[in-house]
Short mmCIF file of C-alpha atoms and ligand atoms in Angstrom, two decimals:
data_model
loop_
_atom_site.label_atom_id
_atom_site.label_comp_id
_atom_site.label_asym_id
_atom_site.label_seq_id
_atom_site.Cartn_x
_atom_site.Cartn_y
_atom_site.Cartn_z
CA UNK Y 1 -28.70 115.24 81.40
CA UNK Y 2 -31.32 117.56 82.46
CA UNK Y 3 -33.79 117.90 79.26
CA UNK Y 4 -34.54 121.87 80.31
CA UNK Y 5 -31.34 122.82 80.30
CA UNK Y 6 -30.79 122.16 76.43
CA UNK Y 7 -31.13 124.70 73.66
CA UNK Y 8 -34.81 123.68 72.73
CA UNK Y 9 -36.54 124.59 75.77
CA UNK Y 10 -33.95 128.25 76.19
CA UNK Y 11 -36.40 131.56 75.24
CA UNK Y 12 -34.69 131.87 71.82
CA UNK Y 13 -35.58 129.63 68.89
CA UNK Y 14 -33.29 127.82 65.93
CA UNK Y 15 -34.44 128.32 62.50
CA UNK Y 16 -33.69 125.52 60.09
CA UNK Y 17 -30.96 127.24 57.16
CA UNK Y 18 -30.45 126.79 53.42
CA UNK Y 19 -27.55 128.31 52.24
CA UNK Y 20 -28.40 128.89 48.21
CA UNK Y 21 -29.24 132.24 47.06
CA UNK Y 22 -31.10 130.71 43.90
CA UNK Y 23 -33.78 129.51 45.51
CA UNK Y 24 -34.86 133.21 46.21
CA UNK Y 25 -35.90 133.43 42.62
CA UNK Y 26 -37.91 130.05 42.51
CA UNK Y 27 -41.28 131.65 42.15
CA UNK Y 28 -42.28 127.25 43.27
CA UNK Y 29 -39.70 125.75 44.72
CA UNK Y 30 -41.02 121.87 43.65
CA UNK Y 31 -39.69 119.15 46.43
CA UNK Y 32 -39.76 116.71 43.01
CA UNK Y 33 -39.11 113.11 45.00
CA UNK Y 34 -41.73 114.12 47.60
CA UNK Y 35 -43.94 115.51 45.20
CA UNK Y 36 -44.60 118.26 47.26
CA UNK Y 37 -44.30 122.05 46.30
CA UNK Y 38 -44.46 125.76 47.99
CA UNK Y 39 -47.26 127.00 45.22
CA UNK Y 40 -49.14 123.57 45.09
CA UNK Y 41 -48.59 123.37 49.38
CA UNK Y 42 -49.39 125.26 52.15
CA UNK Y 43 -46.21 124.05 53.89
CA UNK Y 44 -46.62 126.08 57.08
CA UNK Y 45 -49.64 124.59 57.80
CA UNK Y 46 -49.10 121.22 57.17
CA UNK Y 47 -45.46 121.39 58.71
CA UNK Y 48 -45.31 124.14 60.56
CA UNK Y 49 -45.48 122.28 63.89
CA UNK Y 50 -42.19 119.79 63.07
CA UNK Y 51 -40.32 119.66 65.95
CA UNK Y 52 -38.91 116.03 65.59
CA UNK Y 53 -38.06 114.31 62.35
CA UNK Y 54 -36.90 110.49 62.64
CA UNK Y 55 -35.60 109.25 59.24
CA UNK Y 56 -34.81 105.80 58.49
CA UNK Y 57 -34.24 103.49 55.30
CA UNK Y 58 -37.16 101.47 54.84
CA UNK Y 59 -40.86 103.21 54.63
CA UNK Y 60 -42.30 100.26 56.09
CA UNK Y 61 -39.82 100.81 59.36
CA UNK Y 62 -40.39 104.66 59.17
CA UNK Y 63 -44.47 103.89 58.93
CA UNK Y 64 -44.05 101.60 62.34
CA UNK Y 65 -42.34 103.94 63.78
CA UNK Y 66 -45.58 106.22 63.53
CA UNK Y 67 -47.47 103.90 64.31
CA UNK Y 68 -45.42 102.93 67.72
CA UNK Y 69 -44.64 107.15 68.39
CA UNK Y 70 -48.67 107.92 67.81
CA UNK Y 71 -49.35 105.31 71.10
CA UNK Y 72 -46.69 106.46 72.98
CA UNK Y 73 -47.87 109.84 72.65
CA UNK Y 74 -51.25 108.74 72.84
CA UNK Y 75 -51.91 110.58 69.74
CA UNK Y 76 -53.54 107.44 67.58
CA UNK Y 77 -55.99 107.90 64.56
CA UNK Y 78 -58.68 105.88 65.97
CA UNK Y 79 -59.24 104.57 62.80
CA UNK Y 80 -55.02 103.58 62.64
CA UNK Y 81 -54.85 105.79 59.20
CA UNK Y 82 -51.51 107.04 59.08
CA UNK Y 83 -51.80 108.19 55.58
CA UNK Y 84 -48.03 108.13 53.42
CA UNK Y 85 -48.09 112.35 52.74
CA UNK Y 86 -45.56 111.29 49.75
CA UNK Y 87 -48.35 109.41 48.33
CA UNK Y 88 -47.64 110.62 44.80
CA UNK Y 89 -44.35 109.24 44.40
CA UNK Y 90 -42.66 105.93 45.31
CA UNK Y 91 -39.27 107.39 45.85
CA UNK Y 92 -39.70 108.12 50.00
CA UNK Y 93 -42.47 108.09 52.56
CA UNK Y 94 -43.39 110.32 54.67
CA UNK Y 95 -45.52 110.57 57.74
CA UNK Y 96 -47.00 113.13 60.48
CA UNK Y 97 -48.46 112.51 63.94
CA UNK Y 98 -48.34 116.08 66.06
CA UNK Y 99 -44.76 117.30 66.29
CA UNK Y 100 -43.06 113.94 64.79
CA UNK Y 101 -42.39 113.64 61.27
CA UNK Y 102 -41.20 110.14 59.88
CA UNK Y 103 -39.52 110.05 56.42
CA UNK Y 104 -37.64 107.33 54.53
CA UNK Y 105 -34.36 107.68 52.81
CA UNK Y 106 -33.43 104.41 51.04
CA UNK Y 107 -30.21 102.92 51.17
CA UNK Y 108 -26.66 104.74 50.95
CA UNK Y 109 -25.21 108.13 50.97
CA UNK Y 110 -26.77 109.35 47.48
CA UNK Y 111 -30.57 108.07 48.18
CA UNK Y 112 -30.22 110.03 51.75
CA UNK Y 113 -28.98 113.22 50.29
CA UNK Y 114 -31.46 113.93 48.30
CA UNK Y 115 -33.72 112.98 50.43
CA UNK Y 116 -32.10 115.44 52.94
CA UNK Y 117 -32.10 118.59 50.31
CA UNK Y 118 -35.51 118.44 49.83
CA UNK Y 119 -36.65 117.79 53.59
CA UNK Y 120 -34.44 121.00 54.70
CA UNK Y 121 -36.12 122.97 52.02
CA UNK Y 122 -39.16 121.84 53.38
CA UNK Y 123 -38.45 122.95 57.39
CA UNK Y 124 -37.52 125.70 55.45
CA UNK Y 125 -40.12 126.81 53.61
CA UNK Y 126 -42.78 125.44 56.71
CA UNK Y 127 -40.67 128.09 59.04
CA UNK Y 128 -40.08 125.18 61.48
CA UNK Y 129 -38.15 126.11 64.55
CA UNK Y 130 -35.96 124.01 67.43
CA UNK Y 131 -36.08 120.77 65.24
CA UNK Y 132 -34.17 117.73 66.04
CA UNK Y 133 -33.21 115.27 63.48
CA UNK Y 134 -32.38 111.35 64.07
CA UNK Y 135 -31.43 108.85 61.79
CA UNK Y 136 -32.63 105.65 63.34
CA UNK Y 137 -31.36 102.64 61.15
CA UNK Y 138 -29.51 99.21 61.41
CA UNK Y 139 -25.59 98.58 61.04
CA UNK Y 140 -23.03 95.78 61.17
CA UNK Y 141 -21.18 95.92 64.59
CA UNK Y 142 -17.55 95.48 65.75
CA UNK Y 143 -17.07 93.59 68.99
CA UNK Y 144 -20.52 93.98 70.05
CA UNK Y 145 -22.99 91.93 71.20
CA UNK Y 146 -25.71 91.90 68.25
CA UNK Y 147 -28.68 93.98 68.91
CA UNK Y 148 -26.34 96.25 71.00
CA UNK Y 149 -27.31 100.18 70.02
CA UNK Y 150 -24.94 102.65 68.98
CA UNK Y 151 -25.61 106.59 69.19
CA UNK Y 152 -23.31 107.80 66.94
CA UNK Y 153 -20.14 110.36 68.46
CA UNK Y 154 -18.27 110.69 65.09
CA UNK Y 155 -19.36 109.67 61.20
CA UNK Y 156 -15.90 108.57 60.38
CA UNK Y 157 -15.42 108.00 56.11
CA UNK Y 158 -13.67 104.12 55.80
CA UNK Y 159 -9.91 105.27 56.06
CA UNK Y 160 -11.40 106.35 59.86
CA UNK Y 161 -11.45 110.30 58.78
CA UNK Y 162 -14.37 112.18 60.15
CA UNK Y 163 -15.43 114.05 57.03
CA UNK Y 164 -17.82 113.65 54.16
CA UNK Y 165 -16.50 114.50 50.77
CA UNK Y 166 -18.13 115.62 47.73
CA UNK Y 167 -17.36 116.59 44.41
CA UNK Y 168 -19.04 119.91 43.38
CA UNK Y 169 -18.15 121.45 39.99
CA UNK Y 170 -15.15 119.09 39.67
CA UNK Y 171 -13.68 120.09 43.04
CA UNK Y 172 -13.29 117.64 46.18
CA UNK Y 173 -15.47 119.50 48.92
CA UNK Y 174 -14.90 118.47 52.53
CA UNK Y 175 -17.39 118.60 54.88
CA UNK Y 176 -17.13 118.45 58.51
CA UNK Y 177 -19.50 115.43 60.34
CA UNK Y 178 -20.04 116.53 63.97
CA UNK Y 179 -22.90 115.65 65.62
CA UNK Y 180 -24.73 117.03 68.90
CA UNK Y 181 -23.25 115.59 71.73
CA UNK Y 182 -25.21 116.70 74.43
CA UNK Y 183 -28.64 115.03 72.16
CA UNK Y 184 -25.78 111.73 72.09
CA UNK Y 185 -25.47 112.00 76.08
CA UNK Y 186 -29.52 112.35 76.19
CA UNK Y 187 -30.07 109.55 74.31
CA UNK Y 188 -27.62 107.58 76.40
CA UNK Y 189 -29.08 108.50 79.34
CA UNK Y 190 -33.33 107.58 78.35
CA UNK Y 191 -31.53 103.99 77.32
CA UNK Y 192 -29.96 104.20 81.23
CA UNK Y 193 -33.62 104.91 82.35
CA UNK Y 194 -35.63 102.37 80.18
CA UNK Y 195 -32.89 99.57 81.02
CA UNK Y 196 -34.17 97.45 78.08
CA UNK Y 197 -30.95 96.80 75.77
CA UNK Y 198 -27.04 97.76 75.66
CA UNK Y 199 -26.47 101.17 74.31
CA UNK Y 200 -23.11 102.82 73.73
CA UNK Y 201 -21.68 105.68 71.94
CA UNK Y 202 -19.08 105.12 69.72
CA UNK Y 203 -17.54 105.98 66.38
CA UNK Y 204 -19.89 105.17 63.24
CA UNK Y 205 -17.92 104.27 59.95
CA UNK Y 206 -19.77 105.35 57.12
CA UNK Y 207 -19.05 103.71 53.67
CA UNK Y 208 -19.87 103.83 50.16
CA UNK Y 209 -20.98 100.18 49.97
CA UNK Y 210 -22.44 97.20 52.07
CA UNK Y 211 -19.97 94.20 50.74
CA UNK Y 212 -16.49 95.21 49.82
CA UNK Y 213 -16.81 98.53 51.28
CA UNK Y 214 -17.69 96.87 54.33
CA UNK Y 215 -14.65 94.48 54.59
CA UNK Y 216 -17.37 91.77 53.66
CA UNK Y 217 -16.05 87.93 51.89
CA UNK Y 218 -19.77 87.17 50.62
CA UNK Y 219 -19.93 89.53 47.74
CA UNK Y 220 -20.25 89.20 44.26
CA UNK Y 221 -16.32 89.89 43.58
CA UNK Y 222 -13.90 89.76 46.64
CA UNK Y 223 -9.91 90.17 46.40
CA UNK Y 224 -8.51 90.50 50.24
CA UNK Y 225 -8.46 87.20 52.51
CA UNK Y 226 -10.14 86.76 55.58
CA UNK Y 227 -7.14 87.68 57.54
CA UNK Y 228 -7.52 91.04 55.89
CA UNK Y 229 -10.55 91.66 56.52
CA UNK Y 230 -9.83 90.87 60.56
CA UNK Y 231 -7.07 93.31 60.08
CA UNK Y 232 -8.93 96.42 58.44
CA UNK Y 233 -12.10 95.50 60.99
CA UNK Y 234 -9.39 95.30 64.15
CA UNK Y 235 -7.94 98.66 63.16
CA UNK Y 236 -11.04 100.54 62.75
CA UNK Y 237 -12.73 99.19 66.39
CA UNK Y 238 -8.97 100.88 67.10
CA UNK Y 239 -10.14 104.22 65.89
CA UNK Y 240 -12.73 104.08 68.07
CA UNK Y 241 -15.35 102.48 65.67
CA UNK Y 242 -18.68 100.69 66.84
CA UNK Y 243 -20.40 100.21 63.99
CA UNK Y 244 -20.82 100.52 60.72
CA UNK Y 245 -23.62 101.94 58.03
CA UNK Y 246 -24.07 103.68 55.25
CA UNK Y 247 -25.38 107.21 55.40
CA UNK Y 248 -24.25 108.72 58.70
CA UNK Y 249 -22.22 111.26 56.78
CA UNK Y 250 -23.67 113.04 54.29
CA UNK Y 251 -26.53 112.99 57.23
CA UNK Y 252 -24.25 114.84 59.96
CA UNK Y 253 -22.64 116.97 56.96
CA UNK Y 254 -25.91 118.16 55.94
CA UNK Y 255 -27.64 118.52 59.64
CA UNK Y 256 -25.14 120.51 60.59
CA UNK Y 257 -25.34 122.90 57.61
CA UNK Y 258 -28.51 123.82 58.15
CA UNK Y 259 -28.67 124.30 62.02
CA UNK Y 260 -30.32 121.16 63.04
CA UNK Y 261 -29.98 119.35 66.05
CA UNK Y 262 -29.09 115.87 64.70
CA UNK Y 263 -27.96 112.14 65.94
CA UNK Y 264 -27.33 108.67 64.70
CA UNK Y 265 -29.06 105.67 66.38
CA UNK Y 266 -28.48 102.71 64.85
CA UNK Y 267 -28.86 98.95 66.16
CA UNK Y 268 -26.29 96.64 65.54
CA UNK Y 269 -27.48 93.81 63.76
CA UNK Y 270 -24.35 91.66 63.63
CA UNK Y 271 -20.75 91.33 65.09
CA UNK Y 272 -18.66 91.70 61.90
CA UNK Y 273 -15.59 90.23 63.61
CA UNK Y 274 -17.44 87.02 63.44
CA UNK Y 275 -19.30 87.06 60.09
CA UNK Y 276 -20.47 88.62 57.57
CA UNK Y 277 -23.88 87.22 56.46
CA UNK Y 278 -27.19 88.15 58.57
CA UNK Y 279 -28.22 84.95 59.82
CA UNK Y 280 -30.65 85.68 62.71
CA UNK Y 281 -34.28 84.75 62.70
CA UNK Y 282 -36.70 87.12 61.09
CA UNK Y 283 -38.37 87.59 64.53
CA UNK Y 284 -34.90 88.35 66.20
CA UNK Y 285 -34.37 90.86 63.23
CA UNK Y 286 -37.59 92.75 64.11
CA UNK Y 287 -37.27 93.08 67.55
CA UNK Y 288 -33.25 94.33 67.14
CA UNK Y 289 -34.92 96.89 64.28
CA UNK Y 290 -37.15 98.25 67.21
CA UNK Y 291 -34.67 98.93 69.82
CA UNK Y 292 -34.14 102.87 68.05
CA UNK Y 293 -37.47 103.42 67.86
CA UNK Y 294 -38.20 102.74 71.46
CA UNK Y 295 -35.33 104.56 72.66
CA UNK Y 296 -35.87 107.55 70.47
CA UNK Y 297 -39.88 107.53 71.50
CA UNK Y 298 -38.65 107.62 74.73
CA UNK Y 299 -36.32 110.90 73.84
CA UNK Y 300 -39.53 112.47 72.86
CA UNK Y 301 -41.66 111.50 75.26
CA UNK Y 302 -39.26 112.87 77.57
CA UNK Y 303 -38.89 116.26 75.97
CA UNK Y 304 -42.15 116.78 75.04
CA UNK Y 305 -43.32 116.46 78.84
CA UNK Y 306 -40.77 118.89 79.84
CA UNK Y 307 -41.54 121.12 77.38
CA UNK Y 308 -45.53 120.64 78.73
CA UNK Y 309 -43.77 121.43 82.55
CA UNK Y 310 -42.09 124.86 81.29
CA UNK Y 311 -44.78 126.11 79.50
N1 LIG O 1 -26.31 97.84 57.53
C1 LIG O 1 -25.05 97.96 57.07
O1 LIG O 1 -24.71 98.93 56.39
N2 LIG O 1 -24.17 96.97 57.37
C2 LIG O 1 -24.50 95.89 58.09
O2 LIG O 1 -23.66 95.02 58.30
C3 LIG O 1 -25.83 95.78 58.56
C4 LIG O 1 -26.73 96.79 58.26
#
């Protein structure tokens, strides 16, 4: 896929969208769990430049990841001070190096969402244009090799349905999950070039939970049998699923929303056809946790030196 030819290098440029007519009368609009705000924050400058957010579940991961983007970019603090711009609040970090922005959302589809309202208020309010959003995160796989990656086609719910629903004033609201395919087919295609791990792209089944909502026999309370569990698993690789997490949803539900160019990269971490508890070494662990980051660096790398080329 040629990296000029996509919407973020064409003459016109995306806003990112809220769609609330309240917040028009917010005289501060306070980002609470980033303990951030328009009247405390001068939001344009200090994100005005965005044009790549990664977002991950663990702020240790999501600081690494600036860490690792900063070399590749060859944009390091020389002092390797990547201070957490969340700093007053435990609930998510957040960091900056030049266009990237790195924030972490915690586990499951709640933590991530709010996470997500106040980050898109943010883009917002900093008047960021052409952003791309990717989740980069870990997942239990279905016939695949562990440590295989998965870009994400379809967020699929766990009866295989891609939508996210919500209930809003008492009333099931169903949201549609696409996600960029031609940023899938990119992504694809810098794992072709670095030639480093498996990548495919695949179905992602999103659920509410990581033990029984994951077909999983080693939780606290368990009433299917193992043959079950084969069955459900079986059934959903049948619907086209490769993996499985828990936030891709609301994510691609909420991307989509507001206009921004999003994907799902996730490493698999296990083949749930064969168990259920995460067994590898701590050092095999970390180096599977990597293999988003260094294809996703290489996705910006990539665009940022054709942007450099066009302009
Ligand atoms: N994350 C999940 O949600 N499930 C797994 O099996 C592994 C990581």
């Amino acid at each position: 896929m040629d990296p000029l030819k996509n919407k973020q290098n064409s003459s016109f440029s995306t806003p990112v969208c809220v769609h609330n007519p309240h917040l028009d009368s917010l005289k501060d609009d306070i980002l609470y769990h980033f303990s951030l705000g328009t009247e405390t924050h001068d939001l344009p400058a200090m994100f005005g430049d965005v044009k790549f957010v990664c977002v991950g579940g663990s702020p240790w991961r999501m600081k690494a990841f600036i860490e690792y983007i900063a070399a590749e970019l060859e944009m390091e603090d020389p002092k390797s001070e990547y201070p957490n711009i969340c700093a007053g609040t435990d609930r998510y970090a957040m960091y900056k190096v030049g266009p990237v922005l790195s924030v972490s959302h915690g586990m499951g589809i709640p933590s991530i969402a709010i996470m997500l309202h106040e980050l898109i208020k943010l883009l917002y309010h900093a008047q960021c244009k052409d952003v791309t959003i990717i989740r980069i995160g870990t997942s239990g796989g279905i016939g695949l090799e562990p440590g295989t990656v998965v870009v994400t086609k379809q967020s699929v719910d766990a009866t295989f349905q891609p939508k996210f629903e919500q209930v809003i004033l008492g009333k099931t609201v169903v949201r549609n999950t696409d996600l960029d395919q031609n940023l899938a087919e990119e992504l694809l295609q810098c794992s072709k070039e670095l030639d480093q791990f498996e990548t495919v792209i695949g179905n992602t089944m999103c659920t509410l939970d990581f033990y029984e909502g994951q077909a999983r026999l080693d939780g606290a309370f368990c009433s299917y049998s193992e043959k079950d569990k084969q069955d459900y698993l079986i059934k959903a690789r049948e619907a086209g699923v490769c993996n499985i997490e828990m936030e891709s949803s609301v994510f691609s539900a909420m991307c989509k929303l507001s206009g921004l160019r999003a994907a799902v990269v996730c490493v698999t971490l296990l083949d749930r056809l064969k168990g259920d508890q995460l067994m590898s070494s701590h050092e095999v662990l970390n180096s599977f946790q990597k293999r988003p980051q260094i294809l996703v660096g290489c996705f910006i790398k990539k665009q940022l030196m054709a942007k450099a080329v066009t302009s």
